[in-house]
Tab-separated table of C-alpha atoms in Angstrom:
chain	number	residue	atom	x	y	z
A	1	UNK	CA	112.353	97.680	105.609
A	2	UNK	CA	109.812	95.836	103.806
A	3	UNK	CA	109.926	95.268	99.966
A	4	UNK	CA	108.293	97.258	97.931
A	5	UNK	CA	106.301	95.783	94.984
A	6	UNK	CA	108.519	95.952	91.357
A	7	UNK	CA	105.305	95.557	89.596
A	8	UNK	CA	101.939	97.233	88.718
A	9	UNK	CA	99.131	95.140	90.196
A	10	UNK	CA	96.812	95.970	86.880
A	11	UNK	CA	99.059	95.263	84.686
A	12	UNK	CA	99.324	91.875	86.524
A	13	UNK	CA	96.190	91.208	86.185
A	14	UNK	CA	95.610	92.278	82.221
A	15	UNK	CA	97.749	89.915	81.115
A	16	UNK	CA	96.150	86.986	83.611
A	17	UNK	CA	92.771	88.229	81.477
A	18	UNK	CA	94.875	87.337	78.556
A	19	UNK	CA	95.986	84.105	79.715
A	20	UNK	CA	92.713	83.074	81.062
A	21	UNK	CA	90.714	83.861	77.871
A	22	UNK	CA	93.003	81.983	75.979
A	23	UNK	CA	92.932	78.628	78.026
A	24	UNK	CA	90.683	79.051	80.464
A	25	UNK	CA	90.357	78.618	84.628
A	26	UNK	CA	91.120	74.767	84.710
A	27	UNK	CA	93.839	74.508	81.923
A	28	UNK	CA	95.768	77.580	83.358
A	29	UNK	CA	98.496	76.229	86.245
A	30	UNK	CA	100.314	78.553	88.208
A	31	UNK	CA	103.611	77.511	86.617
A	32	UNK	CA	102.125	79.472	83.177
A	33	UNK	CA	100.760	82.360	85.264
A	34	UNK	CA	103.815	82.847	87.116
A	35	UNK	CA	105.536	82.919	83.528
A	36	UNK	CA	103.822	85.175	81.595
A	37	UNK	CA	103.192	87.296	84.491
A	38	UNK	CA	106.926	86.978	84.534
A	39	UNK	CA	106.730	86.715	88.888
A	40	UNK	CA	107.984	84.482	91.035
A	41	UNK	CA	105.287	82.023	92.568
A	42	UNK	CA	105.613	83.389	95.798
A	43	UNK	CA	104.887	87.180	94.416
A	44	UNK	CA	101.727	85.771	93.057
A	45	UNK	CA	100.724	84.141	96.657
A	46	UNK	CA	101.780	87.098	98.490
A	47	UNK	CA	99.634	89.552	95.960
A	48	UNK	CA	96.772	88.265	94.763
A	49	UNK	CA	96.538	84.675	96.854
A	50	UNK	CA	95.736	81.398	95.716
A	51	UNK	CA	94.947	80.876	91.770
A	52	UNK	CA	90.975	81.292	92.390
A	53	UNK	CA	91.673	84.713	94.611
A	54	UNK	CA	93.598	85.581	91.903
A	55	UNK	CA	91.282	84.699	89.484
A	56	UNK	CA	88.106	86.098	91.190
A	57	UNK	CA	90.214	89.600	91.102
A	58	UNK	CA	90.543	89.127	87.246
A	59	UNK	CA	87.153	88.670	86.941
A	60	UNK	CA	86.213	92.454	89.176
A	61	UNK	CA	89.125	94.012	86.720
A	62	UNK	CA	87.182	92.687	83.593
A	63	UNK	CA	83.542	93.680	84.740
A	64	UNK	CA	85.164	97.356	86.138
A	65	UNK	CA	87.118	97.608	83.038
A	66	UNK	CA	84.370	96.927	80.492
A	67	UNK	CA	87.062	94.521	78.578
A	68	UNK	CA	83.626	92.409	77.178
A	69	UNK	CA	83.432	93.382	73.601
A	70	UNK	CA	81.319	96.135	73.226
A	71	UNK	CA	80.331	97.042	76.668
A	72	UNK	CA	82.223	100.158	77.283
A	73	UNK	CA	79.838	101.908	74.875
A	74	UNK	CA	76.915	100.987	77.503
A	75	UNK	CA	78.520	103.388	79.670
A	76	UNK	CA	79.654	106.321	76.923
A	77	UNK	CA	77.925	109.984	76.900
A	78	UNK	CA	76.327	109.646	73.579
A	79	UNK	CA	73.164	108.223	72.314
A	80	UNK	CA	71.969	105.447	74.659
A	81	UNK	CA	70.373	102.983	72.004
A	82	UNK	CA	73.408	103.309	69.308
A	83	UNK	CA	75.454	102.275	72.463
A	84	UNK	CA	72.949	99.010	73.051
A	85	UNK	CA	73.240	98.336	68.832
A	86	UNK	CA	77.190	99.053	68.927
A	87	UNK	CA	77.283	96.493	71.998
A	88	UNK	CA	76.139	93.659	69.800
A	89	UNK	CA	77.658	94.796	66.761
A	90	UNK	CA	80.990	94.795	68.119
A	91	UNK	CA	80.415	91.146	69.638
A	92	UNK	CA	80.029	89.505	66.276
A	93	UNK	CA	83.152	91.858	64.963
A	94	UNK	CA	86.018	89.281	64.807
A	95	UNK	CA	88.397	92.414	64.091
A	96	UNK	CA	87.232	94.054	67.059
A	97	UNK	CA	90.233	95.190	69.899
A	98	UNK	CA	88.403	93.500	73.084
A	99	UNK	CA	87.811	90.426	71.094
A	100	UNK	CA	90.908	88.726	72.704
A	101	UNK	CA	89.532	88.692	75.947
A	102	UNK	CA	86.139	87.565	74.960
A	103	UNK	CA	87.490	83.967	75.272
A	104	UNK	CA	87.343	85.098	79.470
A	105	UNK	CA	83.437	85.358	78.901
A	106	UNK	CA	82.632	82.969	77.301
A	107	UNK	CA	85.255	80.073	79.353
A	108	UNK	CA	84.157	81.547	82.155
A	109	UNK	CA	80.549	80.888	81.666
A	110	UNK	CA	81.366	77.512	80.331
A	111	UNK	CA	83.259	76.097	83.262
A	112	UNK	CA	80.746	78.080	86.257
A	113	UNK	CA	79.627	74.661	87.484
A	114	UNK	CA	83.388	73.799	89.146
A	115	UNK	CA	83.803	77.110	90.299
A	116	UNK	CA	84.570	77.512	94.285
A	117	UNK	CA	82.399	79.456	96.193
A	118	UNK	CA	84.346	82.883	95.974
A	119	UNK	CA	85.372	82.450	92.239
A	120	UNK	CA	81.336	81.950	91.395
A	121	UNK	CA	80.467	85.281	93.298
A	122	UNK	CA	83.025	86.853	91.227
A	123	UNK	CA	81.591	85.555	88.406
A	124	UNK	CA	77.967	86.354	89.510
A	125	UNK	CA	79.291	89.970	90.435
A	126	UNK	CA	80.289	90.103	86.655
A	127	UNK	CA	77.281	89.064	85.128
A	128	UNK	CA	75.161	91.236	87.366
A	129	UNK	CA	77.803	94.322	86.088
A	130	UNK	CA	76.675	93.750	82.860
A	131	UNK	CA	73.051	93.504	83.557
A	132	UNK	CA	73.021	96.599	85.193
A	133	UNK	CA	75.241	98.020	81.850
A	134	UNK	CA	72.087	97.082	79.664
A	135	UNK	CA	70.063	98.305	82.334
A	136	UNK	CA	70.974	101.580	82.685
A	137	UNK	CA	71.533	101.860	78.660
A	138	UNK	CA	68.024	101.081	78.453
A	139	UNK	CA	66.602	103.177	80.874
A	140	UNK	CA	68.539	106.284	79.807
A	141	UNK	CA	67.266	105.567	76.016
A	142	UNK	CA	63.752	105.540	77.287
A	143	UNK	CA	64.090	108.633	79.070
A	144	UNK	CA	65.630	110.320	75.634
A	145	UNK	CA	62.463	108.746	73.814
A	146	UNK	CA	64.823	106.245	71.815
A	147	UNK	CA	62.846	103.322	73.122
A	148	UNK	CA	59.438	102.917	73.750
A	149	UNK	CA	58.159	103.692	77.089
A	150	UNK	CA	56.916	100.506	77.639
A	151	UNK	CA	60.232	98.671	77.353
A	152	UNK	CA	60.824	96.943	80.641
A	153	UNK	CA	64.341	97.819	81.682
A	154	UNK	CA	64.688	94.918	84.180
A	155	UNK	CA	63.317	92.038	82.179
A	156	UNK	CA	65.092	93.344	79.244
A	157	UNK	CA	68.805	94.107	80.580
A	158	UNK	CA	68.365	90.409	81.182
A	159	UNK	CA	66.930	88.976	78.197
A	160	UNK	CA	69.695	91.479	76.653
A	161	UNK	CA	72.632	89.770	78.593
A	162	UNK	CA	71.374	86.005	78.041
A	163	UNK	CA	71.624	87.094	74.013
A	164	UNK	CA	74.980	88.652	74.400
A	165	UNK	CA	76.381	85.810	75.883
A	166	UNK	CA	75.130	83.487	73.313
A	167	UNK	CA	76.602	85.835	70.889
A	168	UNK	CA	79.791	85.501	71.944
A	169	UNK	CA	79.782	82.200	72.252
A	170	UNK	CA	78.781	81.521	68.875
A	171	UNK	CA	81.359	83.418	67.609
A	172	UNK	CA	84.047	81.566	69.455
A	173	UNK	CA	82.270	79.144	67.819
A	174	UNK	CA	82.689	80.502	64.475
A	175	UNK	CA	78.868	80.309	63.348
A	176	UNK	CA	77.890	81.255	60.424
A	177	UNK	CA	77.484	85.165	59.880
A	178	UNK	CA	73.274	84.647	59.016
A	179	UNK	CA	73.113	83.126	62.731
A	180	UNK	CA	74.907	85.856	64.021
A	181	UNK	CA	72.681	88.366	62.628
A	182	UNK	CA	69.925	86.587	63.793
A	183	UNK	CA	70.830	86.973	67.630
A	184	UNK	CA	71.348	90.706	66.544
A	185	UNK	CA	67.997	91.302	65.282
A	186	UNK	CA	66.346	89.515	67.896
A	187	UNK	CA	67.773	92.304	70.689
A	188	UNK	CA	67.177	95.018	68.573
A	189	UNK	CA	63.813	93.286	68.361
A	190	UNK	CA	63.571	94.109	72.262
A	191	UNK	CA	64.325	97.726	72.033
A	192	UNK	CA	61.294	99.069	69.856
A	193	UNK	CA	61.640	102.422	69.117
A	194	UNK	CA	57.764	102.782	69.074
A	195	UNK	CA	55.357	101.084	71.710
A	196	UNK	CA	53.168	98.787	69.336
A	197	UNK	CA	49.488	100.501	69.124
A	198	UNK	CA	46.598	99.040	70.723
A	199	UNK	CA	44.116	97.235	68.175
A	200	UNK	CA	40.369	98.299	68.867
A	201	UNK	CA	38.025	94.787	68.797
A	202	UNK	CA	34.509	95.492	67.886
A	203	UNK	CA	31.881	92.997	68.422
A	204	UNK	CA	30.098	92.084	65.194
A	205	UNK	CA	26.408	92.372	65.778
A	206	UNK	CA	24.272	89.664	64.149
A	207	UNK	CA	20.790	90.888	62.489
């Protein structure tokens, strides 16, 4: 009979988020995975593959998970733009639960240039998850009159995810709380409430 797995596969790969965020792709050997995964190397082969398979899987399970501070509120019931504000705000919230794993984001950005091939589509596939997050924040709080009808929700969700990642990176940094806010105000800066109104020019007749 074959063996049955002793082990829950997401479980398996919460704690790799863990380990991952705290020392990133390169500096994480299989010998530490297979410890605090508490598995046998061969378990980790036989499940998940190599340590970039496995890795590229951790990556899906943090997009599909929403562990990125902030991001599950892109996808909650209420009111669209308090989710895009609460996004932000809980990025620069050092106290915040999903703040542990926002060392996966921001490593994982850092080290994208010595990716392999199928760990940089993972990665791609996460970064395009969260674009379409702001995206479809966006679009839903035009279509509730929260933000100006002439917000474009493509350009923004993009300008929106290229501030939210240097958010969090700053904070890993530990920048100063005025440069936080800064990067705050700026994307709330893209999600006017009110489209700006049109200035009339008159020419000035001479006599």
């Amino acid at each position: 009979m074959p063996r049955h797995k002793t082990f829950a596969v997401e479980d398996a790969l919460d704690t790799a988020i863990e380990l991952f965020a705290e020392r990133g792709y390169q500096d994480t050997g299989m010998g530490e995975l297979a410890r605090r995964l508490g598995l046998s190397r061969s378990s980790i082969y036989t499940t998940f593959g190599d340590k970039q398979s496995l890795f590229a899987q951790t990556l899906q399970r943090y997009t599909a998970e929403c562990r990125a501070p902030g991001m599950h509120a892109l996808r909650d019931d209420g009111s669209p733009r308090a989710a895009l504000v609460s996004a932000f705000e809980w990025a620069t919230d050092a106290a915040a639960p999903q703040q542990r794993d926002q060392g996966l984001l921001v490593n994982t950005a850092l080290e994208s240039r010595s990716f392999a091939p199928e760990v940089a589509r993972a990665l791609q596939g996460m970064l395009l998850g969260m674009e379409q997050d702001f995206r479809g924040a966006i679009e839903r709080a035009r279509g509730a009159n929260e933000v100006a009808g002439n917000v474009d929700p493509v350009q923004t969700s993009r300008a929106l995810l290229g501030l939210y990642l240097g958010l969090c990176t700053l904070v890993r940094s530990d920048a100063k709380e005025p440069v936080l806010r800064a990067v705050v105000q700026q994307a709330l800066a893209l999600l006017p409430v009110h489209a700006p109104e049109r200035v009339e020019r008159s020419d000035q007749g001479g006599g």
